[in-house]
Coordinates of C-alpha atoms and ligand atoms in Angstrom, one line a residue:
M1 CA 0.4 0.1 0.3
I2 CA 2.8 2.5 0.8
E3 CA 4.0 1.5 -2.2
K4 CA 0.9 2.4 -4.5
I5 CA 1.0 6.0 -2.3
N6 CA 4.4 6.4 -3.4
K7 CA 3.8 5.8 -6.8
L8 CA 0.9 8.2 -6.9
L9 CA 2.8 10.6 -5.3
K10 CA 5.4 10.7 -7.9
Q11 CA 2.7 10.6 -10.5
V12 CA 0.9 14.0 -8.9
E13 CA 4.6 15.7 -8.8
E14 CA 5.7 14.9 -12.7
F15 CA 2.5 15.7 -13.8
R16 CA 2.5 18.7 -16.7
P17 CA -0.9 19.0 -18.3
K18 CA -1.3 21.7 -21.5
A19 CA -5.0 22.2 -21.2
V20 CA -7.2 23.3 -18.1
A21 CA -9.1 19.8 -19.0
E22 CA -6.3 17.6 -18.5
V23 CA -6.0 18.7 -15.1
E24 CA -9.5 18.0 -14.3
E25 CA -9.4 15.1 -15.9
F26 CA -6.4 14.2 -13.3
R27 CA -8.5 15.1 -10.6
V28 CA -11.2 12.8 -11.0
K29 CA -8.6 10.3 -11.3
I30 CA -6.7 10.5 -8.2
L31 CA -9.4 12.3 -6.4
G32 CA -12.7 11.5 -7.7
R33 CA -15.3 9.8 -6.0
K34 CA -14.1 6.7 -7.6
G35 CA -10.4 7.5 -8.1
E36 CA -7.1 5.8 -6.8
L37 CA -7.2 8.0 -3.5
N38 CA -10.6 6.1 -2.4
D39 CA -9.6 2.8 -3.4
I40 CA -6.8 3.2 -1.1
L41 CA -9.3 4.4 2.2
E42 CA -10.9 1.2 1.2
E43 CA -7.3 -0.4 2.0
F44 CA -6.7 1.4 5.0
K45 CA -9.9 -0.2 7.0
T46 CA -7.9 -3.1 6.7
V47 CA -4.8 -2.3 7.5
A48 CA -3.6 -3.3 11.3
P49 CA -4.4 -0.8 14.4
E50 CA -0.7 -0.4 14.6
L51 CA 0.3 1.0 11.6
K52 CA -3.0 3.2 11.0
R53 CA -0.8 6.2 12.2
E54 CA 1.7 5.9 9.8
F55 CA -0.5 5.0 7.0
G56 CA -3.3 7.7 7.8
Q57 CA -0.3 10.5 7.5
K58 CA 1.1 9.2 4.4
I59 CA -2.3 9.3 2.7
N60 CA -3.3 12.8 4.2
Q61 CA 0.2 13.5 2.2
L62 CA -0.7 12.1 -1.0
K63 CA -4.5 14.3 -0.5
T64 CA -2.9 17.4 0.2
A65 CA 0.1 17.3 -2.3
A66 CA -2.9 16.5 -4.7
M67 CA -5.0 19.5 -4.2
N68 CA -2.4 21.9 -4.0
K69 CA -0.9 20.6 -7.4
I70 CA -4.1 20.8 -8.7
N71 CA -5.3 24.6 -7.7
A72 CA -1.9 25.7 -8.9
L73 CA -1.8 24.4 -12.5
R74 CA -5.6 25.4 -12.5
E75 CA -4.7 28.9 -11.6
E76 CA -1.3 29.1 -14.0
L77 CA -3.2 27.6 -17.2
E78 CA -6.1 29.9 -16.6
N79 CA -4.1 32.9 -16.1
S80 CA -1.4 32.1 -19.5
G81 CA -4.7 32.3 -21.4
N82 CA -4.9 28.2 -22.2
A83 CA -8.1 27.5 -20.6
D84 CA -9.6 28.0 -24.3
S85 CA -6.7 26.2 -25.8
E86 CA -9.3 23.6 -26.6
V87 CA -12.0 25.5 -28.3
Q88 CA -11.6 25.8 -32.0
I89 CA -11.8 29.7 -32.7
D90 CA -12.9 30.4 -35.8
M91 CA -11.1 33.6 -37.4
S92 CA -12.9 34.3 -40.4
R93 CA -16.1 35.1 -38.2
P94 CA -17.5 38.8 -38.3
G95 CA -17.2 40.5 -35.4
S96 CA -19.7 41.7 -33.3
A97 CA -21.0 45.3 -34.5
D98 CA -21.9 47.9 -32.2
E99 CA -25.5 48.8 -32.0
I100 CA -25.8 52.7 -33.2
G101 CA -28.4 55.3 -32.1
S102 CA -30.3 57.3 -34.4
R103 CA -30.6 61.1 -33.8
H104 CA -34.1 62.2 -32.3
P105 CA -36.2 63.1 -34.5
I106 CA -36.7 66.7 -33.5
S107 CA -32.8 67.1 -33.6
L108 CA -33.1 65.8 -37.1
V109 CA -36.1 68.6 -38.5
K110 CA -33.7 71.2 -36.3
N111 CA -30.8 70.3 -38.6
E112 CA -32.7 70.3 -41.9
I113 CA -34.0 73.8 -40.8
I114 CA -30.6 75.3 -39.9
D115 CA -29.1 73.5 -43.1
I116 CA -32.2 75.2 -45.4
F117 CA -31.6 78.7 -44.1
G118 CA -27.7 77.6 -43.8
R119 CA -27.9 78.0 -47.8
L120 CA -29.7 81.1 -47.7
G121 CA -26.6 82.6 -46.2
Y122 CA -28.0 82.4 -42.3
V123 CA -25.8 81.6 -39.6
V124 CA -26.8 79.9 -36.3
A125 CA -26.8 82.6 -32.7
D126 CA -27.2 80.7 -29.0
G127 CA -28.4 82.2 -26.1
P128 CA -29.2 81.5 -22.8
E129 CA -32.4 79.2 -21.4
I130 CA -32.6 81.5 -18.4
E131 CA -33.5 85.0 -19.7
D132 CA -34.4 88.6 -18.1
D133 CA -37.4 90.2 -18.9
W134 CA -35.7 92.4 -21.4
H135 CA -34.5 89.9 -23.8
V136 CA -37.8 87.9 -24.1
F137 CA -40.4 90.9 -23.3
S138 CA -39.5 94.5 -22.9
A139 CA -37.1 94.9 -25.8
L140 CA -39.9 93.2 -27.9
N141 CA -41.7 96.0 -27.7
F142 CA -44.0 94.1 -25.1
A143 CA -45.3 97.1 -23.0
L144 CA -45.1 96.5 -19.5
E145 CA -48.8 95.9 -18.4
H146 CA -49.7 94.7 -22.2
P147 CA -52.2 92.0 -22.5
A148 CA -49.3 90.1 -24.8
R149 CA -47.7 89.2 -22.2
D150 CA -50.2 86.5 -21.5
M151 CA -49.9 84.8 -25.1
Q152 CA -47.4 82.9 -23.8
D153 CA -47.8 82.0 -20.3
T154 CA -44.6 82.4 -18.5
F155 CA -42.7 80.5 -16.2
F156 CA -40.9 83.5 -14.0
S157 CA -38.6 83.1 -11.1
E158 CA -40.1 82.6 -7.1
K159 CA -37.3 84.5 -5.9
N160 CA -36.7 87.1 -8.6
P161 CA -39.5 87.9 -11.2
D162 CA -36.9 89.8 -13.7
I163 CA -35.7 86.4 -14.2
L164 CA -37.5 83.9 -16.2
L165 CA -37.4 80.7 -18.3
R166 CA -37.6 82.1 -22.5
T167 CA -41.0 81.5 -23.8
H168 CA -39.5 82.0 -27.4
T169 CA -35.8 82.5 -29.0
S170 CA -36.6 85.9 -30.1
S171 CA -34.7 86.6 -27.0
I172 CA -31.7 85.7 -29.0
Q173 CA -32.1 87.5 -31.8
V174 CA -32.2 90.6 -29.2
R175 CA -29.1 89.4 -28.1
T176 CA -27.4 89.3 -31.6
M177 CA -28.8 93.1 -32.1
E178 CA -27.2 93.8 -29.3
S179 CA -24.2 92.6 -30.5
Q180 CA -24.1 92.9 -34.1
K181 CA -24.0 95.5 -36.9
P182 CA -26.3 94.9 -39.9
P183 CA -26.3 93.0 -41.6
I184 CA -27.7 90.7 -39.7
R185 CA -28.7 86.8 -40.9
V186 CA -29.2 84.7 -38.0
V187 CA -31.0 81.0 -36.9
C188 CA -32.1 80.7 -33.4
P189 CA -32.7 77.5 -32.3
G190 CA -33.7 76.5 -28.6
R191 CA -35.4 74.9 -26.5
V192 CA -38.1 77.2 -24.9
F193 CA -40.7 77.0 -22.3
R194 CA -44.3 77.9 -21.3
N195 CA -46.6 77.0 -18.6
E196 CA -49.2 74.4 -20.6
A197 CA -51.2 72.0 -19.7
I198 CA -49.4 68.4 -21.5
S199 CA -51.2 67.3 -24.2
A200 CA -51.6 65.5 -27.5
R201 CA -50.8 69.0 -29.3
A202 CA -48.9 71.1 -26.3
H203 CA -46.2 70.4 -24.0
C204 CA -44.2 73.1 -21.6
I205 CA -41.1 72.5 -23.1
F206 CA -40.6 72.6 -27.2
H207 CA -38.0 73.8 -29.6
Q208 CA -38.4 76.3 -31.7
V209 CA -36.4 78.0 -35.0
E210 CA -36.4 81.6 -34.9
G211 CA -34.9 83.8 -37.6
L212 CA -33.7 87.6 -38.2
Y213 CA -32.8 89.3 -41.3
I214 CA -31.6 93.1 -40.9
D215 CA -30.0 95.0 -43.7
E216 CA -30.6 98.0 -46.1
N217 CA -33.7 98.0 -48.1
V218 CA -35.2 94.5 -46.5
S219 CA -38.8 93.8 -47.9
F220 CA -41.9 92.2 -47.2
A221 CA -41.5 90.6 -50.5
D222 CA -38.2 89.1 -49.6
L223 CA -39.4 87.7 -46.8
K224 CA -42.6 86.1 -48.9
Q225 CA -39.5 84.5 -50.6
S226 CA -37.6 83.2 -47.9
I227 CA -40.3 81.4 -46.7
L228 CA -41.7 79.6 -49.6
Y229 CA -38.3 78.3 -50.6
F230 CA -38.1 76.9 -46.7
A231 CA -41.0 75.4 -47.5
K232 CA -40.2 74.2 -50.8
E233 CA -36.8 72.8 -49.3
M234 CA -38.8 71.4 -46.4
F235 CA -41.9 70.1 -47.6
G236 CA -41.4 69.3 -51.4
E237 CA -41.1 71.2 -54.6
K238 CA -44.8 71.2 -54.6
A239 CA -45.5 73.0 -51.4
R240 CA -47.3 76.4 -51.6
I241 CA -47.6 78.6 -48.8
R242 CA -50.3 81.2 -48.1
M243 CA -50.2 84.2 -45.0
R244 CA -52.8 85.5 -43.0
P245 CA -52.3 88.8 -41.0
S246 CA -51.5 88.3 -37.5
Y247 CA -50.1 90.3 -34.7
F248 CA -47.4 89.8 -32.6
P249 CA -45.9 93.2 -30.6
F250 CA -42.1 92.8 -32.3
T251 CA -43.4 92.9 -36.0
E252 CA -45.4 95.1 -37.9
P253 CA -47.1 94.1 -40.4
S254 CA -47.2 90.4 -38.9
A255 CA -48.3 87.3 -40.6
E256 CA -49.0 83.2 -39.9
V257 CA -47.7 81.3 -42.4
D258 CA -49.7 78.4 -43.7
V259 CA -48.0 75.5 -45.9
S260 CA -50.7 73.2 -48.4
C261 CA -51.1 69.8 -46.7
N262 CA -48.4 67.4 -47.5
L263 CA -50.7 64.3 -46.7
C264 CA -53.6 65.7 -49.0
G265 CA -51.5 67.4 -51.2
G266 CA -54.5 70.4 -50.7
K267 CA -57.4 68.6 -51.1
G268 CA -58.5 68.4 -47.7
C269 CA -58.0 65.6 -45.2
N270 CA -58.3 65.2 -40.7
V271 CA -55.3 66.3 -40.8
C272 CA -55.7 70.1 -42.0
K273 CA -59.0 69.8 -41.1
H274 CA -60.0 69.7 -44.3
T275 CA -58.7 73.2 -45.2
G276 CA -55.9 71.8 -47.0
W277 CA -53.7 74.3 -45.4
L278 CA -51.1 73.7 -42.2
E279 CA -50.1 76.6 -39.9
I280 CA -46.5 76.2 -39.7
M281 CA -45.1 79.7 -38.3
G282 CA -45.5 83.4 -37.5
C283 CA -43.7 86.3 -39.1
G284 CA -43.2 89.8 -39.8
M285 CA -41.1 93.3 -40.8
V286 CA -39.2 93.5 -37.5
D287 CA -41.1 96.7 -35.6
P288 CA -39.0 99.8 -35.7
N289 CA -39.4 100.0 -31.7
V290 CA -37.2 96.7 -31.8
L291 CA -34.6 97.9 -33.7
E292 CA -34.0 101.2 -32.1
A293 CA -33.9 99.2 -28.5
S294 CA -31.2 97.6 -29.7
G295 CA -29.7 100.2 -31.0
I296 CA -30.2 99.6 -34.4
D297 CA -30.9 102.6 -36.7
S298 CA -34.8 101.8 -38.1
K299 CA -34.6 105.0 -40.3
K300 CA -31.1 103.1 -42.5
Y301 CA -32.3 99.1 -41.4
S302 CA -35.0 97.1 -41.8
G303 CA -35.4 93.8 -41.4
F304 CA -38.0 90.4 -41.0
A305 CA -38.4 88.3 -38.3
F306 CA -40.0 84.5 -38.5
G307 CA -40.5 82.1 -35.9
M308 CA -41.2 78.0 -35.8
G309 CA -41.8 75.2 -33.4
V310 CA -39.6 71.9 -34.4
E311 CA -42.0 70.1 -33.4
R312 CA -44.7 70.9 -35.3
I313 CA -42.7 70.8 -38.4
A314 CA -41.8 67.4 -37.8
M315 CA -45.5 66.3 -36.7
L316 CA -46.1 67.4 -40.6
K317 CA -42.9 66.1 -41.7
Y318 CA -43.5 62.5 -40.7
G319 CA -47.5 62.4 -39.8
V320 CA -46.8 62.0 -35.9
K321 CA -49.8 63.4 -34.0
D322 CA -48.9 62.8 -30.6
L323 CA -46.4 65.8 -29.6
R324 CA -45.9 63.5 -26.4
L325 CA -43.8 60.9 -28.0
Y326 CA -41.1 63.5 -29.2
F327 CA -40.5 63.3 -25.2
E328 CA -41.1 59.9 -24.3
N329 CA -37.7 58.6 -25.4
D330 CA -39.6 55.1 -26.0
V331 CA -37.0 53.5 -28.4
R332 CA -39.6 51.9 -30.6
F333 CA -40.7 55.2 -31.4
L334 CA -37.2 56.9 -32.2
Q335 CA -35.6 53.6 -34.3
Q336 CA -37.8 54.4 -36.9
F337 CA -35.8 57.4 -37.5
D338 CA -32.0 56.2 -38.6
S339 CA -29.8 58.3 -39.4
V340 CA -26.2 58.4 -39.9
I341 CA -25.9 62.5 -39.6
Ligands
LIG1 N1 -41.4 84.6 -31.0 C1 -42.8 84.2 -32.0 C2 -43.4 82.6 -31.1 O1 -42.7 82.6 -30.7 C3 -42.7 83.8 -33.2 C4 -42.5 84.5 -34.2 C5 -41.0 85.1 -34.8 C6 -43.6 85.8 -34.5 C7 -40.7 86.1 -35.1 C8 -42.7 86.3 -36.0 C9 -41.8 87.1 -36.2 O2 -44.7 82.7 -30.8

């Protein structure tokens, strides 16, 4: 029996496996339920009592040596990267592609609007979302007690009513006029905030792109032509526009622009409420008071401004009828707007 144990000890010592699988095989052979060690333990039962101590120690020596060796070999092989050496690696398999996200439809439409006006020479101007009364209202010819301030339900700061969340990006136009000399040609994209109940047609946060063009001899005809160009680029060559008189404190005259319904081609459907027309923006000639408030000589210069809601344009372009979808970030909705840009 001692001889057998010594033989196994030698085997343990000389064991040089190449892969983890071999180590496991070896473990089963020596330490497994039907392994060599168990056979020895069976034999041990028949050993004479006076020899038990010596034999017992020898058996323990074998068990410890085998376990230590197996653990050490396992660790060594796993760390050296040979753990998978049994697994065939197929070098011709294609790599796993990373899933690429897509742009949000609001960003797509916003970028497209910027792009279209970019072709007419407009550059992007930026400004803060947290504004003061001057840039959102007063500089834009909203008289202090004028009811037009109620047209846009404003979020005011509780601590300081002079501080508010901008209700339109016209505030950027004011900042531009204050800091630049004409000719000015800017588009002002950004988030705006109005205290409105959230529904399919309204939200308290939405996006606008407004525009401003100031130079000598700018006329209403220039405004109309620019908007027509925009409508055709955005909605297709067949798009037509019409202008209806409107009111904004900062423009005079002012107009609301409708584009022919691109879903029914102007014949009338339930999206355009059977009128054939869809409202897309407000616009007008910049009121001389507004030019003067920002230090621009209204005798020398004139200009026009326009402003539109990005969600609204996106709704009309993609036929999405519920505005809330743009804010819920449901990937099933967003994935439909695959894009590379
Ligand atoms: N600022 C207006 C709004 O938010 C839009 C507008 C811009 C109208 C410029 C006319 C001229 O409703």
